[in-house]
XYZ file of N, CA and C in Angstrom:
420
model
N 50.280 0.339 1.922
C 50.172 0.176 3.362
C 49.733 -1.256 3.663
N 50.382 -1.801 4.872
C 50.206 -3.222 4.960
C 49.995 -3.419 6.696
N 48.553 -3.855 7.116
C 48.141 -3.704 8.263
C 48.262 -5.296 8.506
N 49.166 -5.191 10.128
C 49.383 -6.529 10.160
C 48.658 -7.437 11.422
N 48.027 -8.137 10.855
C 46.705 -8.473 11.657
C 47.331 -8.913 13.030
N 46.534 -9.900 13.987
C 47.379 -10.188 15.146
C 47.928 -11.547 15.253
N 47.748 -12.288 14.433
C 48.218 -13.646 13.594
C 49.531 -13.236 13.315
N 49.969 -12.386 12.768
C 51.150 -11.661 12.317
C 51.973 -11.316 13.330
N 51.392 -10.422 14.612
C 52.063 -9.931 15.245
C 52.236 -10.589 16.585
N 51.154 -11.868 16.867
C 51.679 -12.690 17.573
C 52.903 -13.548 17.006
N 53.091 -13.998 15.821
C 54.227 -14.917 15.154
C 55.783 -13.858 15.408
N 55.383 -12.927 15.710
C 56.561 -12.089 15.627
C 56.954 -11.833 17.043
N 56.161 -12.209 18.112
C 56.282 -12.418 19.611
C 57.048 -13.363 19.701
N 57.289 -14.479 18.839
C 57.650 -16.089 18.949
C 59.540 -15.696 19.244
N 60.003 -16.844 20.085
C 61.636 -16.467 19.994
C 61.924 -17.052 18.575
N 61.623 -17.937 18.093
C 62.191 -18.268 16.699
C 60.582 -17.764 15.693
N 60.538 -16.822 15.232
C 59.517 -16.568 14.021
C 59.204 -17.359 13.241
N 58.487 -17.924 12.223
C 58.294 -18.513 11.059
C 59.355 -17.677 10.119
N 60.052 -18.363 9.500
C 61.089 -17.529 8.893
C 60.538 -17.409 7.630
N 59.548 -17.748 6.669
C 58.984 -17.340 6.149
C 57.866 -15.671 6.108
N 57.376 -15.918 7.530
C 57.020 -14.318 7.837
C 58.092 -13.614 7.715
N 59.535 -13.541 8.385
C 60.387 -12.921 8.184
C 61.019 -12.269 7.404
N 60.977 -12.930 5.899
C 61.268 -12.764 4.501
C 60.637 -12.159 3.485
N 59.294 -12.538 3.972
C 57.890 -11.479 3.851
C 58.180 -10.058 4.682
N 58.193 -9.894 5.842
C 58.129 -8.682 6.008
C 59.306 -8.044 5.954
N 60.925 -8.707 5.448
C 62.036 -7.645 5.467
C 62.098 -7.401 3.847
N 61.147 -8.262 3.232
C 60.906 -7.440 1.657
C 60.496 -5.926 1.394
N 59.341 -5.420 2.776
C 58.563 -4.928 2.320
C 59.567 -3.241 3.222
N 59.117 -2.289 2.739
C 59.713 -0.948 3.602
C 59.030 -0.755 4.293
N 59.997 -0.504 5.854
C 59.325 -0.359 7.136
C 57.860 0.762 7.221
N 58.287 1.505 6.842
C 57.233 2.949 6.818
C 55.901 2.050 5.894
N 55.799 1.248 5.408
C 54.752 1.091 4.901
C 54.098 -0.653 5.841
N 54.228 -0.607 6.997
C 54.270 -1.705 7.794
C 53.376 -0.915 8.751
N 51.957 -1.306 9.153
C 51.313 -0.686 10.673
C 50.699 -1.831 10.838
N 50.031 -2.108 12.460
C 49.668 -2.891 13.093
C 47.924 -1.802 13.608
N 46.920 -2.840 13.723
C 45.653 -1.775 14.522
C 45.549 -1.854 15.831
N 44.854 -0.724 16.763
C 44.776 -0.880 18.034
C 44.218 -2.063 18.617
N 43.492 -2.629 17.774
C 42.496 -3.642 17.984
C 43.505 -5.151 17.928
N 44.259 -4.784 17.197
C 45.535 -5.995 17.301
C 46.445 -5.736 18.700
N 46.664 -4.308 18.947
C 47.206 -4.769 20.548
C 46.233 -5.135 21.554
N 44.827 -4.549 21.569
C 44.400 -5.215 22.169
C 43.784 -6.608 22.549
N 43.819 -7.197 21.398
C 43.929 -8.914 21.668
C 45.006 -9.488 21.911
N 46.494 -8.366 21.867
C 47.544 -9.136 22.101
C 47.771 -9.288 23.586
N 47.525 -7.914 24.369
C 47.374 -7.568 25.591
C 46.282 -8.437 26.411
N 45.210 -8.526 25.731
C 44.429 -9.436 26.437
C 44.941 -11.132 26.826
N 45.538 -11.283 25.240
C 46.371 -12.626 25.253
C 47.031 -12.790 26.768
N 48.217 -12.081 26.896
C 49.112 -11.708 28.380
C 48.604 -11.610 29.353
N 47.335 -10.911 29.410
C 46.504 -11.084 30.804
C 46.182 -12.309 31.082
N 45.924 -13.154 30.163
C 45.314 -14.430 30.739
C 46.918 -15.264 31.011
N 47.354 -15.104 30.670
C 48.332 -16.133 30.835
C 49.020 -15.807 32.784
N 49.579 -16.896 33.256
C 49.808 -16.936 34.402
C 51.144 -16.252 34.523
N 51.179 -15.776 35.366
C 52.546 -15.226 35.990
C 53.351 -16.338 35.832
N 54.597 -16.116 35.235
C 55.365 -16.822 35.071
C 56.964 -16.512 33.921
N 58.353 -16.296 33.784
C 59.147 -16.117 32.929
C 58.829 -15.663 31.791
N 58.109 -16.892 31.180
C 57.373 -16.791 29.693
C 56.897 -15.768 29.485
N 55.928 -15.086 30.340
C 54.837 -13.883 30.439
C 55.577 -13.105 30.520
N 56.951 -13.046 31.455
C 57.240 -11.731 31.170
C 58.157 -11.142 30.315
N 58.776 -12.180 29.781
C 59.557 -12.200 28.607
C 58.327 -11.538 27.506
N 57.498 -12.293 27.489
C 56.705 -11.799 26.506
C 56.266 -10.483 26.116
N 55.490 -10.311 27.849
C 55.308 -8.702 27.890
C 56.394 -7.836 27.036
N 57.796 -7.991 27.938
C 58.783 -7.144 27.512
C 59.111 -7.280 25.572
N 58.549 -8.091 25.031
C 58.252 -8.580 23.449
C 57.498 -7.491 23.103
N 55.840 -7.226 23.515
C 55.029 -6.792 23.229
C 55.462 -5.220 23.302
N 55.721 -4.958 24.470
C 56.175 -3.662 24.713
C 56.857 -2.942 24.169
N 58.065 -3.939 23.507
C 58.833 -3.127 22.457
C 58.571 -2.911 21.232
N 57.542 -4.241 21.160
C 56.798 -3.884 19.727
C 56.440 -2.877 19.029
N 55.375 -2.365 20.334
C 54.344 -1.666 20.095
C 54.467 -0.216 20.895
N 55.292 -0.251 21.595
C 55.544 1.396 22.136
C 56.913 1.797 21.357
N 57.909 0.820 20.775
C 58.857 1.542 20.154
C 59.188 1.202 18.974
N 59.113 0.013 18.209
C 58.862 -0.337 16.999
C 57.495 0.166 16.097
N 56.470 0.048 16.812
C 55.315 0.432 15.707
C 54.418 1.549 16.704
N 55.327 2.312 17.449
C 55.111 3.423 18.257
C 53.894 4.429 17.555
N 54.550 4.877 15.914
C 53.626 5.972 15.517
C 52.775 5.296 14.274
N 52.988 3.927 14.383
C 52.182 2.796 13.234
C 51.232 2.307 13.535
N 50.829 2.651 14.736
C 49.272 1.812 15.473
C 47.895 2.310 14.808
N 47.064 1.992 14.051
C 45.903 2.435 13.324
C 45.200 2.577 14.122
N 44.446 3.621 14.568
C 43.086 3.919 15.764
C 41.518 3.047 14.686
N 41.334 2.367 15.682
C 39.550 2.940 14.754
C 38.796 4.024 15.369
N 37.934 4.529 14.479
C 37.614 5.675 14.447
C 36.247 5.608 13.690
N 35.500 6.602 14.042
C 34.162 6.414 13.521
C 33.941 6.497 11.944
N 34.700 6.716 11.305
C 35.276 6.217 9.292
C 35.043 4.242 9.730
N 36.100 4.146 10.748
C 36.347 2.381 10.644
C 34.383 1.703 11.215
N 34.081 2.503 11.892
C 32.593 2.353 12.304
C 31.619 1.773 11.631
N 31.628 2.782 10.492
C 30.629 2.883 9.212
C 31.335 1.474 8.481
N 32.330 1.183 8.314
C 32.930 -0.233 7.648
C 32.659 -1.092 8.270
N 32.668 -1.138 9.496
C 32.717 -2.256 10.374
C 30.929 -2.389 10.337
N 29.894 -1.411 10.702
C 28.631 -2.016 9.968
C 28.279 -2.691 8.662
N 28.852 -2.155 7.806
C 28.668 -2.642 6.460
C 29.017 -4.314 6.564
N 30.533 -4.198 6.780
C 31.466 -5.246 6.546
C 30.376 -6.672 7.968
N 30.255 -6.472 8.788
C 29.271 -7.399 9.659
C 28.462 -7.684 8.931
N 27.265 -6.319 8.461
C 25.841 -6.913 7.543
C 26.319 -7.746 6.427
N 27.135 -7.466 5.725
C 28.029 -8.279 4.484
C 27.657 -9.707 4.625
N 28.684 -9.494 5.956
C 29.121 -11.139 6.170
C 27.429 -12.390 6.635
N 27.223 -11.418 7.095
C 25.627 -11.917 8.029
C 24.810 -12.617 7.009
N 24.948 -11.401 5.742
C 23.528 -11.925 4.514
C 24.616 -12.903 3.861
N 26.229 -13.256 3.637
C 26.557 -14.205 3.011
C 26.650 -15.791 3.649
N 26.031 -15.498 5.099
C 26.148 -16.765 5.668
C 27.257 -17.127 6.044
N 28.528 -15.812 6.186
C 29.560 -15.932 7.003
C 29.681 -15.075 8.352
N 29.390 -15.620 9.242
C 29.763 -14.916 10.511
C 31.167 -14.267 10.775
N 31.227 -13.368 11.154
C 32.797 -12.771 11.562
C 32.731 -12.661 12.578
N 33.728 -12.334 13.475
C 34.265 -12.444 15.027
C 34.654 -10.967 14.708
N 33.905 -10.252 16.016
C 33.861 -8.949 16.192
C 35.119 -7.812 15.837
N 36.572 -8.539 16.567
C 37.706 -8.127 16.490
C 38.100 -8.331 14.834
N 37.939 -9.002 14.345
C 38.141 -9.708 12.758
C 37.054 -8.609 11.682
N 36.322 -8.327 12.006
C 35.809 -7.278 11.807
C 36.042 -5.696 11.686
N 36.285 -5.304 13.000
C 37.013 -4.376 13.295
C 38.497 -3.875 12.863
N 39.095 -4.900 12.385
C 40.318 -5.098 11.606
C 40.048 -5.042 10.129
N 39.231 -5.754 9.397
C 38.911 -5.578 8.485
C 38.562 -3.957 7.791
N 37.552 -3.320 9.210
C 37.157 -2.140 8.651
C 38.642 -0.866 8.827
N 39.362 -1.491 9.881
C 40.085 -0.639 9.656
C 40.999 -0.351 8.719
N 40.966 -1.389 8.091
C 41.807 -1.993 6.626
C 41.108 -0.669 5.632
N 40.240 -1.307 5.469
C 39.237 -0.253 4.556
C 39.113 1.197 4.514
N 39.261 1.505 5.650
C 39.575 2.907 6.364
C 40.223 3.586 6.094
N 41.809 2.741 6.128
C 43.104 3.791 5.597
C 43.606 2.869 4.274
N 42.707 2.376 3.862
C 42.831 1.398 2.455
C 44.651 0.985 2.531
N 44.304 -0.277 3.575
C 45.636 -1.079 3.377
C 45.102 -2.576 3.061
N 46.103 -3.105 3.014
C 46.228 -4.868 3.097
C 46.416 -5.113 3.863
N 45.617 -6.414 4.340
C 45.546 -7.220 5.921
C 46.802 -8.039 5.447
N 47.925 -8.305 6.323
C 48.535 -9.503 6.291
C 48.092 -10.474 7.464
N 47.865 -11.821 7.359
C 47.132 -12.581 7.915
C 47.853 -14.065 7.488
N 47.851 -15.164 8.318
C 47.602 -16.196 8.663
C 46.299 -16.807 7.794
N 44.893 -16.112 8.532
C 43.845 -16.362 8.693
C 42.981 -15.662 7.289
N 43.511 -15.849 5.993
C 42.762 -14.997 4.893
C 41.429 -15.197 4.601
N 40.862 -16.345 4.886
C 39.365 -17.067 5.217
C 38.704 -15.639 5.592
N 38.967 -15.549 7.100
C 38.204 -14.659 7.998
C 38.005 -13.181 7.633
N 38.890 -12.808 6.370
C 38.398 -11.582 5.862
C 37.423 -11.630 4.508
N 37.256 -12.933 3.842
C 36.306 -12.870 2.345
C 35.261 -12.293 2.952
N 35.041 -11.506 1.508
C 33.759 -10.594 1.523
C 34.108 -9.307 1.614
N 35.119 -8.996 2.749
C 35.224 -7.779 3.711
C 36.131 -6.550 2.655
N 36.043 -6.833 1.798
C 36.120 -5.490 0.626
C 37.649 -5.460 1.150
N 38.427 -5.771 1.221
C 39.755 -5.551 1.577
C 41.028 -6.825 1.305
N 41.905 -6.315 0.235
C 42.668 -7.295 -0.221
C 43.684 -7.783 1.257
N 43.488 -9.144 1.290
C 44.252 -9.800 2.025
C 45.705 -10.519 1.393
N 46.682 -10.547 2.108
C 48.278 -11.235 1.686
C 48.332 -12.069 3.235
N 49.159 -13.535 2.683
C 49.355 -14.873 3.738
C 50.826 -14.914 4.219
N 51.679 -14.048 4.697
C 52.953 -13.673 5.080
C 53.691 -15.583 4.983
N 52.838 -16.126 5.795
C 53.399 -17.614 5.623
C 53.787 -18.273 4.000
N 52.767 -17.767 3.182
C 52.924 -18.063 1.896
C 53.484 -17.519 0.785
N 54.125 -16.322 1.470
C 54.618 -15.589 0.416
C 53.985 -14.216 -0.156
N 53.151 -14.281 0.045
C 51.916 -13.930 -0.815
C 50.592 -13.634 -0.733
């Protein structure tokens, strides 16, 4: 299982993708591809801020298909399992003198949760967090 952070699933909003993500994720079988709630909701938040305008709603209509009909029954809930991780995984980071960003967190634990791999951009922001990370940009 391969949980795809929002680094991931914003690059996949893009009209031209990193075609490297691309190659990365048409390697892998769809059914083993989910995204977390916590990733639409920073994506959604993303769209709110942005101004009315083409772009936005092009985008929206991006997001929407993403995530209500592409990864419709692939969305990971957190849940009070991801809870108990997401304490751990914070205190972790706290006593190693790495701060995490709440959402980055919450992703992490949900990783842990249904024991997948984060695909990420950003593999930094998960050390520590007990959960193998892959760099879609890198291959790997």
């Amino acid at each position: 299982m391969i949980l795809l952070d929002t680094s991931v699933v914003s690059e996949l909003m893009k009209v031209e993708p990193d075609p490297a993500v691309i190659t990365y994720l048409t390697v892998q079988a769809p059914e083993t591809l989910f995204t977390a709630a916590i990733c639409k909701a920073e994506i959604r938040y993303g769209l709110a801020r942005m101004p009315a305008s083409r772009k936005r709603d092009n985008l929206v209509a991006r997001v929407v298909t993403f995530f209500e009909t592409g990864f419709r029954d692939r969305i990971l809930s957190f849940d009070s399992s991801c809870a108990v991780f997401y304490a751990e995984i914070r205190h972790a980071r706290e006593l190693a003198g790495l701060p995490i960003e709440v959402e980055d967190a919450m992703i992490a634990a949900t990783a842990r949760t249904y024991g997948a791999i984060i695909a990420t951009r950003r593999t930094k922001d998960f050390i520590g967090c007990g959960v193998a990370v892959v760099d879609p940009w890198r291959g790997a």
